[in-house]
Coordinates of C-alpha atoms in Angstrom, one line a residue:
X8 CA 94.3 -38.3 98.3
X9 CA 91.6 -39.0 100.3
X10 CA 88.4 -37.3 99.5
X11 CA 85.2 -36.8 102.0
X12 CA 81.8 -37.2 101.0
X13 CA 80.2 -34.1 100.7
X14 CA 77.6 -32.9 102.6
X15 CA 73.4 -33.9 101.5
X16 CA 70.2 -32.1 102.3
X17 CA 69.2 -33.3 105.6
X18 CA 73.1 -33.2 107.2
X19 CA 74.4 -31.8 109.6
X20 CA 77.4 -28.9 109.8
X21 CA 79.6 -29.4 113.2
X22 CA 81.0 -26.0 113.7
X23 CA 84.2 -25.5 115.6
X24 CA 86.7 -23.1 117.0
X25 CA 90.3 -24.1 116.7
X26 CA 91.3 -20.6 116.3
X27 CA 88.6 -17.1 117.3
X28 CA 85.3 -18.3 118.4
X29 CA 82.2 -16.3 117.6
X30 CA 82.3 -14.3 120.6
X31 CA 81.9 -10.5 119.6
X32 CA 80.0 -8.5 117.6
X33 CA 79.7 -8.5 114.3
X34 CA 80.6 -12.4 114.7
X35 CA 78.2 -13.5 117.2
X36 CA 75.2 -12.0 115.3
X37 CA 76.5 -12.9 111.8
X38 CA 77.3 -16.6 113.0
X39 CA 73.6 -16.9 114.6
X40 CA 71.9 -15.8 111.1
X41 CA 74.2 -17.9 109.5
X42 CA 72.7 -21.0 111.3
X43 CA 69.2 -20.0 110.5
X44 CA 70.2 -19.8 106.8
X45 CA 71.7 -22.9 106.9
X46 CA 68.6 -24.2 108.9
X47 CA 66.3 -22.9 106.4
X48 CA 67.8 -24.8 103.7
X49 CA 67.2 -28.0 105.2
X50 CA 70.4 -28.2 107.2
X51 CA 71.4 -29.1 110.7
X52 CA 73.7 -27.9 113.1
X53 CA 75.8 -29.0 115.6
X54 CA 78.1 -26.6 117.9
X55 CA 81.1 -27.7 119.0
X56 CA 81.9 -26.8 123.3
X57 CA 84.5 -23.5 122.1
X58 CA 82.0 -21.5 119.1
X59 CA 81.4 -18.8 121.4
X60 CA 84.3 -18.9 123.7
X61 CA 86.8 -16.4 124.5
X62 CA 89.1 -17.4 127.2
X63 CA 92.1 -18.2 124.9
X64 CA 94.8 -15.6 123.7
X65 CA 94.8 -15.7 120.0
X66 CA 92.3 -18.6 119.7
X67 CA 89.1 -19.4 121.5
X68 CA 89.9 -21.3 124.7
X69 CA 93.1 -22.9 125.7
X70 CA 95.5 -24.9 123.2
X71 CA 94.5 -27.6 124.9
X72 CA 90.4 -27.6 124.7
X73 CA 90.6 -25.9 121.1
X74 CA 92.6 -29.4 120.0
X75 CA 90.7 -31.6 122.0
X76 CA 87.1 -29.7 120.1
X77 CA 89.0 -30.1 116.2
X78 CA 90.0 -33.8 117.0
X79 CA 86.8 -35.1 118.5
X80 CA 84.0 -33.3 116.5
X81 CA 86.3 -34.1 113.4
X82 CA 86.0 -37.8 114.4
X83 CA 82.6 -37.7 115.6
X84 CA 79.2 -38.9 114.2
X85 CA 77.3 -36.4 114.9
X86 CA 78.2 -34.0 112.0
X87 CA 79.0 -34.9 108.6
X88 CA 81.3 -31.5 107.9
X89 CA 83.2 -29.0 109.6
X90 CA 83.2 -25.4 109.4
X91 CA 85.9 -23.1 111.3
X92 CA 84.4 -20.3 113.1
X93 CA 86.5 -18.1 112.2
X94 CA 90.4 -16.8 111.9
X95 CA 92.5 -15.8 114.7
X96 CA 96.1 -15.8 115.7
X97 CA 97.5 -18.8 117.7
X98 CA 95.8 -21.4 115.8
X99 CA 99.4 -22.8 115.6
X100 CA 99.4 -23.7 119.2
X101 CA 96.7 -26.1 119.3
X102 CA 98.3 -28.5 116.8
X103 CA 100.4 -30.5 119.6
X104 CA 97.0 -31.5 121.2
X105 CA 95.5 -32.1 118.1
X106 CA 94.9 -36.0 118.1
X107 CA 96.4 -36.9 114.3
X108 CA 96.3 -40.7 114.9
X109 CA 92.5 -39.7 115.5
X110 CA 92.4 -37.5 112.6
X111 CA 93.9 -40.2 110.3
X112 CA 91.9 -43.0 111.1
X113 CA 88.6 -41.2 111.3
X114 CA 86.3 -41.5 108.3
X115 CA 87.6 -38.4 106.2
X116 CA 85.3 -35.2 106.7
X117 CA 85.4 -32.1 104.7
X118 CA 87.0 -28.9 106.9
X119 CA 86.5 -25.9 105.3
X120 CA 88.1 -22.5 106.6
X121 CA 90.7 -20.0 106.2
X122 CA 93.6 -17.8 107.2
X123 CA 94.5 -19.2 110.8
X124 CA 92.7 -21.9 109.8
X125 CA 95.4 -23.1 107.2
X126 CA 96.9 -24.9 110.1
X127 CA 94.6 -27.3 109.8
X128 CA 93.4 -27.6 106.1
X129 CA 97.0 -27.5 104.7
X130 CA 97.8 -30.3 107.6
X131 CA 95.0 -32.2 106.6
X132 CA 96.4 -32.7 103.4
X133 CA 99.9 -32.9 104.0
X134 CA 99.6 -35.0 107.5
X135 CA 96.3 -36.7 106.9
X136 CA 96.5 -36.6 102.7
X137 CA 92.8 -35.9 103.0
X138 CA 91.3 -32.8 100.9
X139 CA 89.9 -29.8 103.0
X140 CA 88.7 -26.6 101.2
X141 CA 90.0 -23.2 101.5
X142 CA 87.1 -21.2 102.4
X143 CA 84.5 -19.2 104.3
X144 CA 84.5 -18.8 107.7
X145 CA 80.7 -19.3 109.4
X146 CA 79.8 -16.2 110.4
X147 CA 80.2 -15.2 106.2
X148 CA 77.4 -17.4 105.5
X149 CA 75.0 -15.0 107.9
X150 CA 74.9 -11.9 104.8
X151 CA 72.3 -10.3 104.3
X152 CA 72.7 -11.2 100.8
X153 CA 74.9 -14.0 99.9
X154 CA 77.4 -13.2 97.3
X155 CA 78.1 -16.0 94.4
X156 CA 81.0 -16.8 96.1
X157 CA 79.5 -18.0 99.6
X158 CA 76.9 -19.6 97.2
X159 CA 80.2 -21.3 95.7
X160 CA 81.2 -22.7 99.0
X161 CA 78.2 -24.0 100.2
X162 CA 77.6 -25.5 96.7
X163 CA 81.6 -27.3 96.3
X164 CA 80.9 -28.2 99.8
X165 CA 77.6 -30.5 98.5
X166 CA 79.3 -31.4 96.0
X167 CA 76.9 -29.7 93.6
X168 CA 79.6 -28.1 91.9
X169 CA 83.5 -28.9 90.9
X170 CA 84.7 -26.0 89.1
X171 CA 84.7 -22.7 90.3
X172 CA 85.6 -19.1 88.3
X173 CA 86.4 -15.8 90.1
X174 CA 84.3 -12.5 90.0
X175 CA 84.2 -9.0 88.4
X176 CA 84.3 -7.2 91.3
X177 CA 86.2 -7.0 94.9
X178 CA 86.0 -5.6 98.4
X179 CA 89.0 -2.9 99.4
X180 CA 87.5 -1.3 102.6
X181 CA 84.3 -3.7 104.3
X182 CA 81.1 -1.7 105.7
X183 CA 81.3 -4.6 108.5
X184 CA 80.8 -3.1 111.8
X185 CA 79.1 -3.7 115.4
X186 CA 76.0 -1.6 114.6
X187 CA 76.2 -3.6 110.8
X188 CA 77.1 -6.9 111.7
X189 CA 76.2 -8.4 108.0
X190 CA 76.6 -6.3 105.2
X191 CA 77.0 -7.3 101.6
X192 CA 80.3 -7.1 100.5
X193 CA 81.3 -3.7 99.5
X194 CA 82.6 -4.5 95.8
X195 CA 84.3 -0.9 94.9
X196 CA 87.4 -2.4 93.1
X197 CA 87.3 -4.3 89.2
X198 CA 89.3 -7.6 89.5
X199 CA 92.0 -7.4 87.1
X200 CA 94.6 -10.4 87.0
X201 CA 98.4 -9.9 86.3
X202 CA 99.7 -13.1 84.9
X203 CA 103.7 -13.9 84.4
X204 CA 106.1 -16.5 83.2
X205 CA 108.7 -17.0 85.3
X206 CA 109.1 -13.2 86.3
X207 CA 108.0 -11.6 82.7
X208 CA 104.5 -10.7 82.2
X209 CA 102.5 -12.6 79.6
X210 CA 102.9 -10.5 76.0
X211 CA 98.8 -11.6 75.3
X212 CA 96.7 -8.8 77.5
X213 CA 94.8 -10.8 80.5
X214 CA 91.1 -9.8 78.7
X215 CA 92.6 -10.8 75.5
X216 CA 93.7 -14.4 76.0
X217 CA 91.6 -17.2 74.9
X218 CA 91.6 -21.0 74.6
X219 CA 94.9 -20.9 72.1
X220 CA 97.0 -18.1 73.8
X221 CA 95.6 -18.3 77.4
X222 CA 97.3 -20.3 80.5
X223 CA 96.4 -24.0 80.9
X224 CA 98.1 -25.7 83.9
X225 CA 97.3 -29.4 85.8
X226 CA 98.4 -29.9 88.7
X227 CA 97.5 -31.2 92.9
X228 CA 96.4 -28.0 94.5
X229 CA 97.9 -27.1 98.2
X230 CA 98.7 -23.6 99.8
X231 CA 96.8 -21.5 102.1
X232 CA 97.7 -18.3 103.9
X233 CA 101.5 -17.7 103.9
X234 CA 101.5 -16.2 107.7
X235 CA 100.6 -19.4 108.7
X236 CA 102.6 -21.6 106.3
X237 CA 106.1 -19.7 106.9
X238 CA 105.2 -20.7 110.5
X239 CA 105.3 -24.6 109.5
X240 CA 108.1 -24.9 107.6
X241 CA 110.8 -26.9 109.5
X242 CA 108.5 -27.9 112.4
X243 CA 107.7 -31.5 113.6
X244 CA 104.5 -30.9 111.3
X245 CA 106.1 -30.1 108.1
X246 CA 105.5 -33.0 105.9
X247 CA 106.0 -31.2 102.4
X248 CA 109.0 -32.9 101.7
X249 CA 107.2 -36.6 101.8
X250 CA 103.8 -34.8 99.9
X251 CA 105.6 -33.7 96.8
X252 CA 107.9 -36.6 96.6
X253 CA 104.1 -38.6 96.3
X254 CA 102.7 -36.2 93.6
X255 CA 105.5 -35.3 92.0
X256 CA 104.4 -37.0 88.8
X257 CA 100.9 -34.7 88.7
X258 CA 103.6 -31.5 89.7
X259 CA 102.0 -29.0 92.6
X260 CA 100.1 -25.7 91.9
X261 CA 100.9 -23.6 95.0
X262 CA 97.8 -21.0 96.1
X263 CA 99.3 -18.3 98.2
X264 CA 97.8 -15.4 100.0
X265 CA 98.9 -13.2 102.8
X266 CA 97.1 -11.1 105.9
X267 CA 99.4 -9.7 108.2
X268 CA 102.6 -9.7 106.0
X269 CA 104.0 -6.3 104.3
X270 CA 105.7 -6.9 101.0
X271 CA 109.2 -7.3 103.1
X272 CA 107.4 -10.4 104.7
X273 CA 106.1 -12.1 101.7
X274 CA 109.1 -11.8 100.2
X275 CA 110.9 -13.3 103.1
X276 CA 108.0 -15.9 103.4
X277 CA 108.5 -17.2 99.6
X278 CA 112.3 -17.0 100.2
X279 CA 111.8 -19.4 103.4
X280 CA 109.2 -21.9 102.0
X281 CA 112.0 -21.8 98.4
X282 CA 114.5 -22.9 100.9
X283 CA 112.8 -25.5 102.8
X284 CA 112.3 -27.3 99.4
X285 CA 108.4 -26.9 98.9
X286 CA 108.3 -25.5 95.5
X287 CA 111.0 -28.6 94.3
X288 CA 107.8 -29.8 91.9
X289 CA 105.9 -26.6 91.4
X290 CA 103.6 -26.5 87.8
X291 CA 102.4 -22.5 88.8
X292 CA 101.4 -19.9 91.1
X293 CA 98.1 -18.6 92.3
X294 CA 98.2 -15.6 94.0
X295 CA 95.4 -14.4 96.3
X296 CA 95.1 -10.3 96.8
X297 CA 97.6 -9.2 100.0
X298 CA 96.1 -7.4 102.6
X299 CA 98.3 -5.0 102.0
X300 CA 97.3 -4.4 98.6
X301 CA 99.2 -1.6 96.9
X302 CA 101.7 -1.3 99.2
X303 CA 105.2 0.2 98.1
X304 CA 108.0 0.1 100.3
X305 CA 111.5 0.7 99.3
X306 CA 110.4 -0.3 96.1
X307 CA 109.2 -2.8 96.5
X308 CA 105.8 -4.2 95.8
X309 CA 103.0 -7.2 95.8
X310 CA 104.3 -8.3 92.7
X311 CA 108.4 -7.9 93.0
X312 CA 107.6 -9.5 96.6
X313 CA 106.5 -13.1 95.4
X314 CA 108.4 -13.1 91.5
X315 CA 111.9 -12.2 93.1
X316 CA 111.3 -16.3 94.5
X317 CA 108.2 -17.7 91.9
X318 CA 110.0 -15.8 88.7
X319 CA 112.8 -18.3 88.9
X320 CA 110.9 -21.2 88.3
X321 CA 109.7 -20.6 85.0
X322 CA 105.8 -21.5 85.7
X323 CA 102.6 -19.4 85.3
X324 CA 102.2 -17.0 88.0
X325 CA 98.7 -15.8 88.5
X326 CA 98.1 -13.0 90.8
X327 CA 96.0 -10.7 92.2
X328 CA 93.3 -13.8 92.1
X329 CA 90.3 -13.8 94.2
X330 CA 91.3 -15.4 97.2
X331 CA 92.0 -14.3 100.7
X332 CA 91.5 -11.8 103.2
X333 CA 90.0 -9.0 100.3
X334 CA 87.2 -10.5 98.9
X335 CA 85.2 -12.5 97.3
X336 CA 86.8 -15.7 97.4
X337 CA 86.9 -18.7 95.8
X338 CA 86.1 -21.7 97.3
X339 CA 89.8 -24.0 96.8
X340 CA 89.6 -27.8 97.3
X341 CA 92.9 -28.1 98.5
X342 CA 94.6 -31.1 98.2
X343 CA 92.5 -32.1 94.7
X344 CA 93.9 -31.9 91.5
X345 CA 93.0 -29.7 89.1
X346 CA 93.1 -28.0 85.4
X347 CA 93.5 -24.1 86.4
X348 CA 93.5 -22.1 83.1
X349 CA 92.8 -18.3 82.5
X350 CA 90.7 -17.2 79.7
X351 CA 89.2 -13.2 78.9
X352 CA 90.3 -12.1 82.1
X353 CA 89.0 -14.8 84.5
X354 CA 91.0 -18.1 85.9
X355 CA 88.5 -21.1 86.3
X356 CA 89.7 -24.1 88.4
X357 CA 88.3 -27.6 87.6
X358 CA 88.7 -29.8 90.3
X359 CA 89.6 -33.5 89.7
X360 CA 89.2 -35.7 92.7
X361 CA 91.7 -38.6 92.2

């Protein structure tokens, strides 16, 4: 696994658009203050051509210009890191003019995004086996208040800090609006993780497990948001089969999270990724809050919807972990290896960059 060097004081972030550009309010306002925070800590920007752009359907300009934009400011020396501009919806149709020969021989450069954006970090590391982190979009970064968890980006992305823990609290319903562009988040909810084995729940209560009778699991993180992964799987680009054959001896820990999805669709989404042989090494499970959080249908919920597939595998499955569309989130170097344990409530991931 190839590692980037992380960002210094002094560098400069390239910010791109492979998938919604920052071209409506709240964006375009949160993604201005969010340069002149970055600016104010000594930071320098540089825009890619498609930030604010809006011709594309489900993306920010055509297929075309968005993976021309990814491949050359991901090659270029003019920024040192990448940040996505945001999510979106066709993200997916930009990866056949992405230039992966470019990608793969360019010195490796940290990407860090989400949701939509999995198409690229989960392809980095499967396609490119380069680490890319599972975060915050840019316009996040333009708060009025940063939250620890944006803190944790920006500080895993200078490499200031290699283990991250997730929070007390968590956002159900944003306050993020046009005439509000950059609220803090609105943390109504307590974070409270349900941990199983296989598809039993752990006997020790979450808040009550400690160094001896909490979970401790090693493994090479890789994952991202399951709308976009389902999408992958048998595609030219699906390289999973060739990744866990490589790592099999460190095992994989799978991070999973879900946008669009109802519990009928994650369910069908772990069925699909089961059956195209990506959890053949799997050590655990993390699972990122659905945005359809709570949702019963038919009997079926969050929880029944991803252990009907991970429950037969006998490994720790974590849910209900911050990460995802509900936050806070935290920042995952995907691709890395890493000691995940949970302890009085909270899971902490070390990273290990071999």
């Amino acid at each position: 696994m190839l590692y980037p060097d992380f960002l210094v004081p002094g560098g400069t972030i390239g910010f791109v658009a492979p998938s919604f550009g920052c071209a409506t309010e709240p964006y375009i306002t949160g993604f201005k203050r969010a340069q002149e925070r970055l600016k104010n800590m000594g930071l320098n920007i540089n825009n890619g051509p498609n930030v604010y752009e809006a011709k594309g359907i489900g993306i920010s300009n055509t297929p075309q210009l968005c993976g021309k934009e990814l491949s050359d400011m991901y090659a270029a020396d003019s920024n040192d890191v990448l940040i996505s501009c945001g999510g979106g919806e066709l993200m997916c149709e930009i990866l056949e003019y992405v230039d992966w020969n470019k990608i793969k021989s360019a010195e490796p450069k940290w990407f860090m995004g989400y949701s939509d954006n999995t198409n690229f970090t989960f392809l980095l590391n499967t396609i490119a086996d380069t680490a890319s982190i599972y975060g915050p979009c840019a316009a996040a970064f333009g708060a009025d208040k940063l939250h620890a968890s944006l803190k944790d980006a920006l500080d895993v992305l200078m490499g200031k800090k290699l283990s991250v823990s997730g929070y007390d609290m968590w956002e159900k319903e944003s306050l993020k609006n046009e005439d509000n562009p950059t609220p803090e988040y609105n943390l109504t909810e307590k974070k409270i993780l349900r941990c199983f084995y296989g598809d039993k729940e752990y006997e020790t209560p979450v808040d009550e497990m400690d160094s001896d009778t909490g979970i401790h699991v090693s493994g090479r993180l890789v994952g991202g948001c399951m709308d976009c992964l389902v999408n992958l799987t048998g595609t030219e680009y699906d390289c999973v089969s060739d990744f866990n054959d490589k790592y099999k001896d460190d095992g994989i820990i799978w991070f999973l999270e879900s946008c669009d999805l109802n519990v009928f669709a994650i369910r069908r989404a772990m069925w699909q990724m089961e059956k195209a042989g990506w959890f053949k090494y799997v050590k655990a499970f993390i699972i990122g809050r659905p945005l359809v959080f709570g949702q019963d249908m038919m009997g079926l919920d969050q929880y029944s919807a991803v252990l009907a597939v991970a429950g037969k595998y006998k490994v720790p499955v974590i849910m209900d972990v911050d990460l995802g569309h509900l936050p806070p989130a935290m920042p995952v170097i995907s691709g890395a290896y890493a000691d995940v344990s949970v302890e009085k409530g909270n899971i902490t991931l070390n990273y290990v960059l071999r």
